[in-house]
Amino acid sequence: QVQLVESGGGSVQAGGSLRLSCVARGNSYNQMAWFRQAPGKEGEGVAAININTYIAVYADSVKGRFTITQDYAKKTVYLQMNSLKPEDTAMYLCAAGRPYDSWNDASRWPYWGQGTQVTVSS
């Protein structure tokens, strides 16, 4: 079993920044990702990283503003979010697994954290 714990969410004004963290326990994965869910909107894959190659991918909606990184030794992935917009308001969830293709398909990820809320006010 893989356990994931997120932290770092909160409330921020538009244009501000937040840094999310996700700590993993277990070994049954080679990628980690951040997804977000908001009422009235489809869930969206925000970013993903291969923990072995460090290759990262991003949703077009966050490119240039968000950066996913990791501390391999600490089994921790981060999401640095800059220039936040009200549209970024959502529950952000950390995921781990071996999705291979279709990384932004939530059904490909077997392990999930509890989520951390991000609220961006205008």
Short mmCIF file of C-alpha atoms in Angstrom, two decimals:
data_model
loop_
_atom_site.label_atom_id
_atom_site.label_comp_id
_atom_site.label_asym_id
_atom_site.label_seq_id
_atom_site.Cartn_x
_atom_site.Cartn_y
_atom_site.Cartn_z
CA GLN A 1 0.00 0.00 0.00
CA VAL A 2 1.09 3.56 -0.77
CA GLN A 3 0.10 6.36 1.54
CA LEU A 4 0.20 10.02 0.54
CA VAL A 5 -0.13 13.09 2.72
CA GLU A 6 -0.48 16.59 1.28
CA SER A 7 0.09 19.92 2.93
CA GLY A 8 0.58 23.56 2.04
CA GLY A 9 -2.86 24.60 0.91
CA GLY A 10 -4.49 27.79 2.03
CA SER A 11 -6.02 31.06 0.96
CA VAL A 12 -4.16 33.58 -1.15
CA GLN A 13 -4.95 36.64 -3.21
CA ALA A 14 -4.77 36.54 -6.97
CA GLY A 15 -1.18 36.87 -8.10
CA GLY A 16 0.15 35.22 -4.96
CA SER A 17 2.02 31.97 -4.47
CA LEU A 18 1.70 28.72 -2.57
CA ARG A 19 3.85 25.63 -2.31
CA LEU A 20 2.20 22.25 -1.85
CA SER A 21 3.98 19.19 -0.51
CA CYS A 22 3.16 15.51 -0.76
CA VAL A 23 5.00 12.88 1.25
CA ALA A 24 4.79 9.28 0.06
CA ARG A 25 5.10 6.05 1.99
CA GLY A 26 5.53 2.81 0.08
CA ASN A 27 7.21 1.78 -3.16
CA SER A 28 4.55 0.73 -5.66
CA TYR A 29 4.91 3.73 -7.95
CA ASN A 30 7.32 5.44 -10.30
CA GLN A 31 5.40 8.64 -10.91
CA MET A 32 3.69 11.20 -8.75
CA ALA A 33 1.23 13.85 -9.77
CA TRP A 34 -1.03 16.65 -8.67
CA PHE A 35 -4.68 16.76 -9.63
CA ARG A 36 -7.29 19.32 -8.76
CA GLN A 37 -11.03 19.17 -8.35
CA ALA A 38 -13.45 22.07 -8.10
CA PRO A 39 -17.25 22.08 -7.89
CA GLY A 40 -18.81 22.43 -11.29
CA LYS A 41 -15.61 21.60 -13.12
CA GLU A 42 -14.02 18.43 -14.39
CA GLY A 43 -11.10 17.08 -12.48
CA GLU A 44 -7.82 18.13 -14.04
CA GLY A 45 -4.34 16.70 -14.00
CA VAL A 46 -2.10 19.61 -13.08
CA ALA A 47 1.39 18.16 -13.26
CA ALA A 48 3.24 14.86 -13.00
CA ILE A 49 6.82 13.80 -12.47
CA ASN A 50 8.70 10.58 -13.03
CA ILE A 51 10.59 10.01 -9.81
CA ASN A 52 13.43 8.22 -11.59
CA THR A 53 13.98 10.44 -14.63
CA TYR A 54 12.71 13.70 -13.08
CA ILE A 55 10.84 14.39 -16.31
CA ALA A 56 7.81 16.55 -15.61
CA VAL A 57 4.67 17.33 -17.56
CA TYR A 58 2.08 20.05 -17.06
CA ALA A 59 -1.41 20.97 -18.01
CA ASP A 60 -1.53 23.86 -20.45
CA SER A 61 -3.52 25.86 -17.93
CA VAL A 62 -0.60 26.01 -15.49
CA LYS A 63 2.47 26.05 -17.74
CA GLY A 64 4.78 28.88 -16.87
CA ARG A 65 3.17 29.36 -13.47
CA PHE A 66 3.44 26.01 -11.66
CA THR A 67 6.52 23.85 -11.17
CA ILE A 68 6.58 20.27 -9.92
CA THR A 69 9.75 19.09 -8.22
CA GLN A 70 10.79 16.33 -5.89
CA ASP A 71 13.14 15.37 -3.12
CA TYR A 72 13.85 11.75 -3.98
CA ALA A 73 15.44 10.90 -0.64
CA LYS A 74 12.48 12.29 1.28
CA LYS A 75 9.95 10.71 -1.09
CA THR A 76 8.34 14.10 -1.36
CA VAL A 77 6.93 15.93 -4.35
CA TYR A 78 6.23 19.65 -4.40
CA LEU A 79 4.06 21.93 -6.46
CA GLN A 80 5.21 25.52 -6.54
CA MET A 81 2.29 27.65 -7.65
CA ASN A 82 2.97 31.22 -8.71
CA SER A 83 0.79 33.91 -10.26
CA LEU A 84 -2.27 32.21 -8.86
CA LYS A 85 -5.64 32.96 -10.40
CA PRO A 86 -9.15 32.54 -9.01
CA GLU A 87 -9.60 29.76 -11.56
CA ASP A 88 -6.92 27.79 -9.68
CA THR A 89 -9.23 27.46 -6.68
CA ALA A 90 -9.73 23.75 -6.07
CA MET A 91 -8.98 20.80 -3.88
CA TYR A 92 -5.50 19.66 -4.85
CA LEU A 93 -4.79 15.97 -4.55
CA CYS A 94 -1.53 14.10 -4.74
CA ALA A 95 -1.43 10.84 -6.67
CA ALA A 96 1.12 8.06 -7.11
CA GLY A 97 1.30 5.08 -9.40
CA ARG A 98 2.53 3.72 -12.70
CA PRO A 99 0.22 5.38 -15.20
CA TYR A 100 2.58 5.03 -18.19
CA ASP A 101 0.42 6.83 -20.73
CA SER A 102 -2.53 9.15 -20.16
CA TRP A 103 -1.03 10.61 -17.02
CA ASN A 104 -3.85 13.13 -16.71
CA ASP A 105 -6.45 10.37 -16.50
CA ALA A 106 -7.23 10.05 -12.81
CA SER A 107 -8.33 6.45 -13.22
CA ARG A 108 -4.73 5.48 -14.02
CA TRP A 109 -3.53 6.42 -10.55
CA PRO A 110 -4.22 3.90 -7.79
CA TYR A 111 -3.00 5.89 -4.80
CA TRP A 112 -4.32 9.23 -3.60
CA GLY A 113 -3.85 11.61 -0.75
CA GLN A 114 -6.64 13.27 1.16
CA GLY A 115 -6.28 16.58 -0.63
CA THR A 116 -5.42 20.12 0.40
CA GLN A 117 -7.63 23.09 -0.38
CA VAL A 118 -6.34 26.05 -2.36
CA THR A 119 -8.50 29.15 -2.50
CA VAL A 120 -7.53 32.14 -4.62
CA SER A 121 -9.50 35.32 -4.14
CA SER A 122 -9.74 38.21 -6.55
#
